[in-house]
Amino acid sequence: MNYEDKKIVGIIASNVEPAVALNVIGHLAISIGKYSDSEIMGKPTITDKSGVNHLGISKFPFIITKVKAGKLKNAIELAKKNPQLLVADYPKEMLDTRTDDELVEAINQKENDKLEYLGAVIYGDTEAVNELTGKFQLWRID
């Protein structure tokens, strides 16, 4: 498989502060890594010349973008309808709770249309990911 066959795109709501954005992407990256197919990872360990092992990373591009909250929510909804894509989303409740039990309770109490998303990560075939995220602006600290 070619490294350009699949793609990972992180999407941050444009109103999210940089420190929070890093936290959001960190949590979402763990989720995508856990629940993705086995093809996502490159070599499990890479040994340097000194014999020290380093954990491998994704073998596919991982790009971070930003969009307005409405576009983020729309991208999440569309991505979840596509069975070729894996989507990890980060509702605001993930930031507002301390424990997993609190998070589960908070999410269980809300209708999906009432969730405010701070970010998402979408993984899958490059063409399908680009169709949803190709026009999003690259994220950077302004």
Coordinates of C-alpha atoms in Angstrom, one line a residue:
M1 CA 0.0 0.0 0.0
N2 CA 1.3 3.5 -1.0
Y3 CA 1.5 6.1 1.8
E4 CA -0.8 8.3 -0.3
D5 CA -3.6 5.8 -0.4
K6 CA -5.0 6.9 3.0
K7 CA -5.0 10.1 4.9
I8 CA -5.7 11.4 8.4
V9 CA -7.1 14.9 8.9
G10 CA -7.5 16.6 12.2
I11 CA -10.1 19.4 12.3
I12 CA -10.2 22.0 15.0
A13 CA -13.0 24.5 15.4
S14 CA -11.5 27.9 14.6
N15 CA -12.6 29.4 18.0
V16 CA -10.6 26.9 20.0
E17 CA -7.5 28.2 21.8
P18 CA -4.1 26.6 20.8
A19 CA -3.5 24.9 24.2
V20 CA -7.0 23.3 24.0
A21 CA -6.5 22.4 20.3
L22 CA -3.4 20.4 21.2
N23 CA -5.3 18.5 23.9
V24 CA -8.2 17.8 21.5
I25 CA -5.9 16.5 18.8
G26 CA -3.9 14.4 21.3
H27 CA -7.0 12.6 22.6
L28 CA -8.5 12.1 19.1
A29 CA -5.2 10.7 17.7
I30 CA -5.2 8.1 20.5
S31 CA -8.7 7.2 19.6
I32 CA -8.1 6.9 15.9
G33 CA -4.9 4.8 16.5
K34 CA -6.8 2.4 18.8
Y35 CA -9.8 1.9 16.6
S36 CA -8.3 2.0 13.1
D37 CA -7.2 -0.8 10.9
S38 CA -3.8 -2.4 11.3
E39 CA -2.6 -0.6 8.1
I40 CA -2.4 2.8 9.8
M41 CA 1.0 2.2 11.5
G42 CA 4.4 2.1 9.9
K43 CA 7.1 -0.1 11.3
P44 CA 6.3 -0.8 15.0
T45 CA 9.8 0.2 16.2
I46 CA 12.7 1.9 14.5
T47 CA 16.2 1.3 15.8
D48 CA 18.7 4.0 15.6
K49 CA 22.4 3.5 14.9
S50 CA 23.1 3.3 18.7
G51 CA 20.6 0.5 19.1
V52 CA 17.9 2.6 20.8
N53 CA 14.4 1.7 19.8
H54 CA 11.8 4.4 18.9
L55 CA 8.1 3.8 18.5
G56 CA 6.9 4.0 14.9
I57 CA 4.3 6.5 13.7
S58 CA 1.5 6.5 11.2
K59 CA 2.6 5.7 7.7
F60 CA -0.1 8.0 6.3
P61 CA -0.1 11.8 6.2
F62 CA -1.7 13.5 9.3
I63 CA -2.7 17.0 8.6
I64 CA -4.4 19.5 11.0
T65 CA -6.9 21.9 9.7
K66 CA -9.3 24.5 11.2
V67 CA -12.8 25.5 10.2
K68 CA -15.8 27.3 11.7
A69 CA -17.9 25.2 14.2
G70 CA -20.8 24.8 11.7
K71 CA -18.5 23.3 9.0
L72 CA -16.8 21.1 11.6
K73 CA -20.2 19.7 12.7
N74 CA -21.3 19.1 9.0
A75 CA -18.0 17.4 8.2
I76 CA -18.4 15.0 11.2
E77 CA -22.0 14.2 10.2
L78 CA -21.0 13.5 6.5
A79 CA -18.0 11.5 7.5
K80 CA -20.0 9.3 9.9
K81 CA -22.3 8.4 7.0
N82 CA -19.4 7.1 4.9
P83 CA -18.5 3.5 5.9
Q84 CA -15.0 4.0 4.4
L85 CA -14.1 6.6 7.0
L86 CA -13.3 6.3 10.7
V87 CA -14.3 9.4 12.7
A88 CA -13.3 10.4 16.2
D89 CA -15.1 13.5 17.4
Y90 CA -14.6 15.7 20.4
P91 CA -17.7 17.3 21.9
K92 CA -17.2 20.1 24.4
E93 CA -18.4 17.8 27.1
M94 CA -15.0 16.0 26.8
L95 CA -13.4 19.2 28.0
D96 CA -16.0 20.0 30.7
T97 CA -15.8 16.6 32.5
R98 CA -13.1 15.0 34.6
T99 CA -13.8 11.3 34.4
D100 CA -14.9 8.8 31.8
D101 CA -18.1 8.1 33.8
E102 CA -18.9 11.9 33.9
L103 CA -18.3 12.1 30.2
V104 CA -20.6 9.2 29.4
E105 CA -23.3 10.6 31.6
A106 CA -23.0 14.1 30.0
I107 CA -23.1 12.8 26.4
N108 CA -26.0 10.4 27.2
Q109 CA -28.0 13.4 28.4
K110 CA -27.7 15.4 25.1
E111 CA -29.3 15.0 21.7
N112 CA -26.7 14.9 18.9
D113 CA -27.9 18.1 17.4
K114 CA -27.2 19.9 20.7
L115 CA -23.5 18.8 20.9
E116 CA -20.9 21.5 20.3
Y117 CA -17.8 20.0 18.7
L118 CA -14.3 21.3 19.3
G119 CA -12.6 18.9 16.9
A120 CA -12.5 15.7 15.0
V121 CA -10.1 13.4 13.3
I122 CA -11.1 11.6 10.1
Y123 CA -9.1 8.6 8.7
G124 CA -9.7 6.7 5.5
D125 CA -9.1 6.6 1.7
T126 CA -7.5 9.8 0.6
E127 CA -10.1 10.6 -2.0
A128 CA -13.0 10.3 0.5
V129 CA -11.1 12.3 3.2
N130 CA -10.2 15.1 0.7
E131 CA -13.8 15.3 -0.5
L132 CA -14.8 16.4 3.0
T133 CA -11.7 18.3 4.1
G134 CA -9.8 19.4 1.0
K135 CA -10.9 23.0 1.2
F136 CA -10.2 23.4 5.0
Q137 CA -7.5 25.9 6.0
L138 CA -4.3 24.4 7.6
W139 CA -4.3 25.0 11.4
R140 CA -1.6 27.2 12.7
I141 CA -1.0 29.4 15.7
D142 CA -1.7 32.9 14.6

